[in-house]
CSV table of C-alpha atoms in Angstrom, one decimal:
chain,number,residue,atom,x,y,z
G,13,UNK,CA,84.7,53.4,10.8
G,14,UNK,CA,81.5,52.1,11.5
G,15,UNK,CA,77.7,52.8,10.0
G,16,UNK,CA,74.5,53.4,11.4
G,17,UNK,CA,74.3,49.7,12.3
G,18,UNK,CA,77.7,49.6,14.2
G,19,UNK,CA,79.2,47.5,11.4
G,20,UNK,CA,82.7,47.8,10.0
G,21,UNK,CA,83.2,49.8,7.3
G,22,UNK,CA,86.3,49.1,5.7
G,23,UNK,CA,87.7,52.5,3.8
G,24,UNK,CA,91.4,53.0,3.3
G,25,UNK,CA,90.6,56.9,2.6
G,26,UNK,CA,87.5,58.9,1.8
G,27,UNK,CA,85.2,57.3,-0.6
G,28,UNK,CA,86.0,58.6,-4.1
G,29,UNK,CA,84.2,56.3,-6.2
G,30,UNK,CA,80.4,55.7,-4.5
G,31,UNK,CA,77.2,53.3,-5.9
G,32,UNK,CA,74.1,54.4,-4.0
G,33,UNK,CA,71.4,52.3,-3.5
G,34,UNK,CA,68.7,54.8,-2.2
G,35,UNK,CA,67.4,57.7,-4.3
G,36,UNK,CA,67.6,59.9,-1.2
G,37,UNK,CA,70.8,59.8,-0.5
G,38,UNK,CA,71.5,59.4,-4.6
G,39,UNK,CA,70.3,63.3,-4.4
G,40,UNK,CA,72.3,64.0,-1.1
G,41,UNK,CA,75.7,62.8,-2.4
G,42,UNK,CA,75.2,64.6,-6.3
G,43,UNK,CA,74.0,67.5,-4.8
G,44,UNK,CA,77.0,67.5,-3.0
G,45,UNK,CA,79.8,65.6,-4.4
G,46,UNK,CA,78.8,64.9,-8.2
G,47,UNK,CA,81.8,63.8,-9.2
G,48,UNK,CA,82.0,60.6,-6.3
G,49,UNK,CA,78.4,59.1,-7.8
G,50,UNK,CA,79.4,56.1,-10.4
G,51,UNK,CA,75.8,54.5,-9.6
G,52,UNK,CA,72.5,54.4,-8.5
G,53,UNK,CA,69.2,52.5,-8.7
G,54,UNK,CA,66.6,53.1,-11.7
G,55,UNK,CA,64.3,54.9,-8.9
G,56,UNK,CA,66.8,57.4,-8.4
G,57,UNK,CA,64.8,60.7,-10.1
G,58,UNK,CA,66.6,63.3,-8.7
G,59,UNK,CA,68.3,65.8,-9.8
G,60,UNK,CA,66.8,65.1,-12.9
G,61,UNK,CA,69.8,65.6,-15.5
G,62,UNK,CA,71.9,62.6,-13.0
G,63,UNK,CA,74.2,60.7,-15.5
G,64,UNK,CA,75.7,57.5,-13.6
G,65,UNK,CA,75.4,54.0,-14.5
G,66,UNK,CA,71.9,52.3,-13.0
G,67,UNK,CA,71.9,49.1,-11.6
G,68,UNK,CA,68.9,47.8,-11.4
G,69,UNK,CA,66.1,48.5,-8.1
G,70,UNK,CA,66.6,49.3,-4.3
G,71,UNK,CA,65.2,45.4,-3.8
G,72,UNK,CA,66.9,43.7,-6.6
G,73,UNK,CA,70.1,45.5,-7.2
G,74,UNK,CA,72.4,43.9,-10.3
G,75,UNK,CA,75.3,43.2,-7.6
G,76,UNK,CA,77.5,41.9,-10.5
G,77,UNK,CA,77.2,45.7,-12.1
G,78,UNK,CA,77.9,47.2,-9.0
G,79,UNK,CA,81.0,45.1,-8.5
G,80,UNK,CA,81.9,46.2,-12.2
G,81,UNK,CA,81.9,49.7,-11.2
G,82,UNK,CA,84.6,49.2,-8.5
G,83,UNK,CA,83.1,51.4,-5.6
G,84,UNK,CA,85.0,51.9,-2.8
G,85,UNK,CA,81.7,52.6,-1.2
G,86,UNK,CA,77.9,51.2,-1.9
G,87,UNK,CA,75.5,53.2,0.6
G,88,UNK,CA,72.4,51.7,1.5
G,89,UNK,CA,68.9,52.1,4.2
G,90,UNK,CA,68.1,49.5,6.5
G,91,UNK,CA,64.1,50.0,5.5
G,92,UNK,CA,65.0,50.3,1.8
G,93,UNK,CA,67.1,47.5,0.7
G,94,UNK,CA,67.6,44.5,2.0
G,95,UNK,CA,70.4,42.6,4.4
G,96,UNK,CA,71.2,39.3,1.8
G,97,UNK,CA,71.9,42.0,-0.7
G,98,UNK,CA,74.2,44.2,2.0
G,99,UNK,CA,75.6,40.7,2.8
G,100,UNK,CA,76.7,39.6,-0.3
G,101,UNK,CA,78.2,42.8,-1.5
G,102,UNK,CA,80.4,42.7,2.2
G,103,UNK,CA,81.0,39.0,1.1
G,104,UNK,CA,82.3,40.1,-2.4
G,105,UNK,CA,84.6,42.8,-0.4
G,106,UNK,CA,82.9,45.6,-1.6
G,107,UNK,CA,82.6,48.1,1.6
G,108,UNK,CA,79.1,49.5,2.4
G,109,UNK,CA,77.4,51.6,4.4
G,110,UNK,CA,74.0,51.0,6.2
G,111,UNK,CA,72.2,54.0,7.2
G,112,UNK,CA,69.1,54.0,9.9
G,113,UNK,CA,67.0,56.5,9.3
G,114,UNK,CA,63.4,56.8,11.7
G,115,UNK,CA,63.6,60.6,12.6
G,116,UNK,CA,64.4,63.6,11.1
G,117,UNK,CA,67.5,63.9,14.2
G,118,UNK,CA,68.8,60.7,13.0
G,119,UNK,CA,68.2,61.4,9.0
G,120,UNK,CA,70.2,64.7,9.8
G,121,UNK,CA,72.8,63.3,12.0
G,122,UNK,CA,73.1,60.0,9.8
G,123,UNK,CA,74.0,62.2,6.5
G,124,UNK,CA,76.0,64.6,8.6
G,125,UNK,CA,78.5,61.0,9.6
G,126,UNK,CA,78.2,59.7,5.7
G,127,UNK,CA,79.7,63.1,4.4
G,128,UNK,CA,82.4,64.0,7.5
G,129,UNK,CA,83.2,60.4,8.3
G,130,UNK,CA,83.1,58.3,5.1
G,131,UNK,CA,83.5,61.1,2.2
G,132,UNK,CA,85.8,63.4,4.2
G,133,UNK,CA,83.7,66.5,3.0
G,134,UNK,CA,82.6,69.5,5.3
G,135,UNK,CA,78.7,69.5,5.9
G,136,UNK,CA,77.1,70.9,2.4
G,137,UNK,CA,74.7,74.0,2.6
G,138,UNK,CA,71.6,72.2,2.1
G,139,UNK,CA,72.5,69.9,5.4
G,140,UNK,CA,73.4,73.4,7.5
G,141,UNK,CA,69.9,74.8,5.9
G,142,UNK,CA,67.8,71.6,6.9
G,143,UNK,CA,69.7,71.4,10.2
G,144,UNK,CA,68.4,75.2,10.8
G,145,UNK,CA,64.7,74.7,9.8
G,146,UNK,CA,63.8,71.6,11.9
G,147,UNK,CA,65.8,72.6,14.8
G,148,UNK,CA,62.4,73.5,16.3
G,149,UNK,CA,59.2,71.5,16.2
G,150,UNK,CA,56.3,73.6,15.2
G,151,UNK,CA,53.1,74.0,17.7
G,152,UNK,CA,50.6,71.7,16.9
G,153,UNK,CA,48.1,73.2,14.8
G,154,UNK,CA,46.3,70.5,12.1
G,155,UNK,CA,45.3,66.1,12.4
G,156,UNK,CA,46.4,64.3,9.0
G,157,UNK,CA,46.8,60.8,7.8
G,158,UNK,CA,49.4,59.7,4.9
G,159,UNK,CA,48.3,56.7,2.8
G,160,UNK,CA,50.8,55.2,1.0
G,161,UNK,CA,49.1,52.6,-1.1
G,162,UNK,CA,45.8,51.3,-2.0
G,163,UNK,CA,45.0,47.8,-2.3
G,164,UNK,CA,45.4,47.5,0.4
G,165,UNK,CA,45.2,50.5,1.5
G,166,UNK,CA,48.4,51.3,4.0
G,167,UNK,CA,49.1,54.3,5.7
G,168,UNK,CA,51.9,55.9,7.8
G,169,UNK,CA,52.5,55.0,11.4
G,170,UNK,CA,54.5,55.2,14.4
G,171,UNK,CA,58.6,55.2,13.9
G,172,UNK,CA,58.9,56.1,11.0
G,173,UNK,CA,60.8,59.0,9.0
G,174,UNK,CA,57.8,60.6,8.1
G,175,UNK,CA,55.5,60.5,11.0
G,176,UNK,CA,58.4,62.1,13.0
G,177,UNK,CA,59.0,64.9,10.1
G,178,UNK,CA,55.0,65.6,10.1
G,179,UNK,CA,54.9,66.0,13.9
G,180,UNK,CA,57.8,68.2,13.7
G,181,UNK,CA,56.2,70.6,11.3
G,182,UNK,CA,52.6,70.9,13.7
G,183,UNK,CA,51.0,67.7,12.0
G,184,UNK,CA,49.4,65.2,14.2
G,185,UNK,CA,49.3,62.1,12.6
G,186,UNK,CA,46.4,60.4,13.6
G,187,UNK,CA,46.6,56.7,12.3
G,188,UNK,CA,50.2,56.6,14.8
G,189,UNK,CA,48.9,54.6,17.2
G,190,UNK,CA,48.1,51.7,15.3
G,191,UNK,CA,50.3,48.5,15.0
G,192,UNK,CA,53.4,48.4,12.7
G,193,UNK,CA,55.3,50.7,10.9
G,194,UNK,CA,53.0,50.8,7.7
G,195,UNK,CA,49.8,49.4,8.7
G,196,UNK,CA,47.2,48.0,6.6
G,197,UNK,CA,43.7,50.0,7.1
G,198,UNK,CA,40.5,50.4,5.3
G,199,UNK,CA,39.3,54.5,4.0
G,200,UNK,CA,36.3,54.1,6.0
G,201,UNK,CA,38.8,53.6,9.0
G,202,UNK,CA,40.5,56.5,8.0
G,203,UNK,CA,37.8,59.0,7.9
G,204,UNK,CA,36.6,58.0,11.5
G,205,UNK,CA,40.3,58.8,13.1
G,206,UNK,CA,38.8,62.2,12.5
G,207,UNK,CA,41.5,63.7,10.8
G,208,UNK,CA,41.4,67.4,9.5
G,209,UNK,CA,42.9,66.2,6.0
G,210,UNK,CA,44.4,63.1,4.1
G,211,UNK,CA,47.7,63.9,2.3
G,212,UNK,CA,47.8,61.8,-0.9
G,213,UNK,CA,51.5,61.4,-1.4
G,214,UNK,CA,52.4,60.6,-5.6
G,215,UNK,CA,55.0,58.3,-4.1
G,216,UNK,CA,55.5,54.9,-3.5
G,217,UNK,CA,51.7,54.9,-4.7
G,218,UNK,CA,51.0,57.7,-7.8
G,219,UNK,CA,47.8,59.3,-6.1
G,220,UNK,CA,46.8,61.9,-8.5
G,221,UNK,CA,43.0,64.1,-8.4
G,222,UNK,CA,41.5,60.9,-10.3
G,223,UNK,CA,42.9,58.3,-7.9
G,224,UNK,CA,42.4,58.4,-4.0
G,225,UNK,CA,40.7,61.6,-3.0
G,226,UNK,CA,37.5,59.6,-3.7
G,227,UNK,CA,37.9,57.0,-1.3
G,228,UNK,CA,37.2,59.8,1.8
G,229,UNK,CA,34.8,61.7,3.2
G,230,UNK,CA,37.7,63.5,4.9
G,231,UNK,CA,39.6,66.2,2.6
G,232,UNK,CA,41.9,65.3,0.9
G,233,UNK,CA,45.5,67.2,-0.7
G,234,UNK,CA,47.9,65.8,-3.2
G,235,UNK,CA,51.6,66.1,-1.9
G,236,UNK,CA,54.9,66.0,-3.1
G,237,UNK,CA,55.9,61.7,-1.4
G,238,UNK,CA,59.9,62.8,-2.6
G,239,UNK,CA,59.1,65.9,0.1
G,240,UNK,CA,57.5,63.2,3.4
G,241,UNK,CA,59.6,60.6,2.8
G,242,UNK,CA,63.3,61.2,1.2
G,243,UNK,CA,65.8,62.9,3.5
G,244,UNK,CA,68.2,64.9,2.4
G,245,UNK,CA,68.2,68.0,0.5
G,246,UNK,CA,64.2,67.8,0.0
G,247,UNK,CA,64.1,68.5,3.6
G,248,UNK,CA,64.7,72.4,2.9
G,249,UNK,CA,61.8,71.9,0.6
G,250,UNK,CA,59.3,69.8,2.9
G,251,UNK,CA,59.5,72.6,5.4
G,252,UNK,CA,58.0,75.1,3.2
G,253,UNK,CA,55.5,72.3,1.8
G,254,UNK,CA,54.3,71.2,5.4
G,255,UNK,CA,54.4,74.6,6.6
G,256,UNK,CA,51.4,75.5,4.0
G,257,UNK,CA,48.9,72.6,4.5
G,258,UNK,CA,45.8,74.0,5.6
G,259,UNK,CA,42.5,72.2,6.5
């Protein structure tokens, strides 16, 4: 068995007892297989009643809890957490599993391995749903930019998750042609890509109506950042969010 990474994952049987490490797939595996989810990372929000043990952040997971909780199984992101952590969990014996995840193909095919391959379990509804609804791209029909955070001010680029997922749903993101994954612009920069509107995610950055939309010229519209940027069952929902952006 091998992740999205081509490493060895070594699992006797499906995983029964499973610490996740990124609130995505935290909301994938208990909307799914409740019972299998011993832990996850203080940022995992969702669902809101979740009940597992927490150890610690997506950066600086507590590996010592996590060994305490005997997974067979720790899943993980290569963007999200980071290779000494992976390393030293593999080191310790516990078995993980790295997902890769820079298009909404490989977030759906990369969830649909995790649950057949590793947990044994038939795709869930949601997965079959989200398979369904971004089948087809959508004709292009508005420009948008995404910052992320402000000071600096970063924005969404090229290859990533979310850039894909926008372009799928009819949204050309207009700031994909600069350097880097996450790159580092000024508002001023923003409004002259000429974009029709700026989404203001609440996520990793908390925009809100009295924090960002006063930095452009360009209009701007709060958005749901669990909806752009976490894969798995908030892709059913993103479709319908995307879907209504207007300019």
């Amino acid at each position: 068995m091998r992740d999205d990474l081509g490493a060895d994952v070594p699992l006797a049987g499906p995983a029964r007892r499973i610490v996740s490490l990124v609130p995505s797939l935290t909301e994938a595996i208990a909307a799914s297989a409740p019972d299998r989810l011993v832990g996850a990372t203080d940022w995992c929000t969702h669902p809101a009643d979740l009940d597992v043990a927490r150890v610690r952040g997506t950066k600086n997971p507590d590996l010592a809890a996590i060994r305490t909780l005997s997974p067979d199984l720790v899943v993980a992101n290569q963007e999200e957490n980071r290779e000494l952590d992976v390393r030293r969990l593999r080191e310790a014996g516990v078995a993980v599993w790295v997902t890769r995840i820079e298009t909404v193909e490989e977030a759906l095919a990369s969830m649909a391995r995790l649950f057949t391959e590793a947990l044994d379990l038939a795709d869930p509804a949601w997965l079959a749903r989200a398979w369904s609804l971004w089948a087809t791209p959508a004709p292009r029909r508005l420009s948008v930019a995404v910052p992320i955070w402000r000071d600096p001010w970063m924005v969404v680029g090229t290859s990533t998750y979310t850039d894909d997922l926008l372009t799928r749903a009819g949204l050309v993101n207009v700031l994909a042609h600069l350097d880097g994954r996450y790159p580092t612009v000024t508002p001023a920069a923003v409004d002259r890509a000429g974009a029709d509107v700026v989404l203001l995610p609440d996520e990793p950055y908390v925009f809100t109506a009295d924090d960002g939309p006063e930095a452009f010229a360009t209009p701007t519209r709060l958005v749901s950042g669990r909806l752009l940027t976490w894969y798995g069952p908030a892709m059913v929902e993103a479709c319908a969010m995307l879907a209504a952006i207007d300019g």
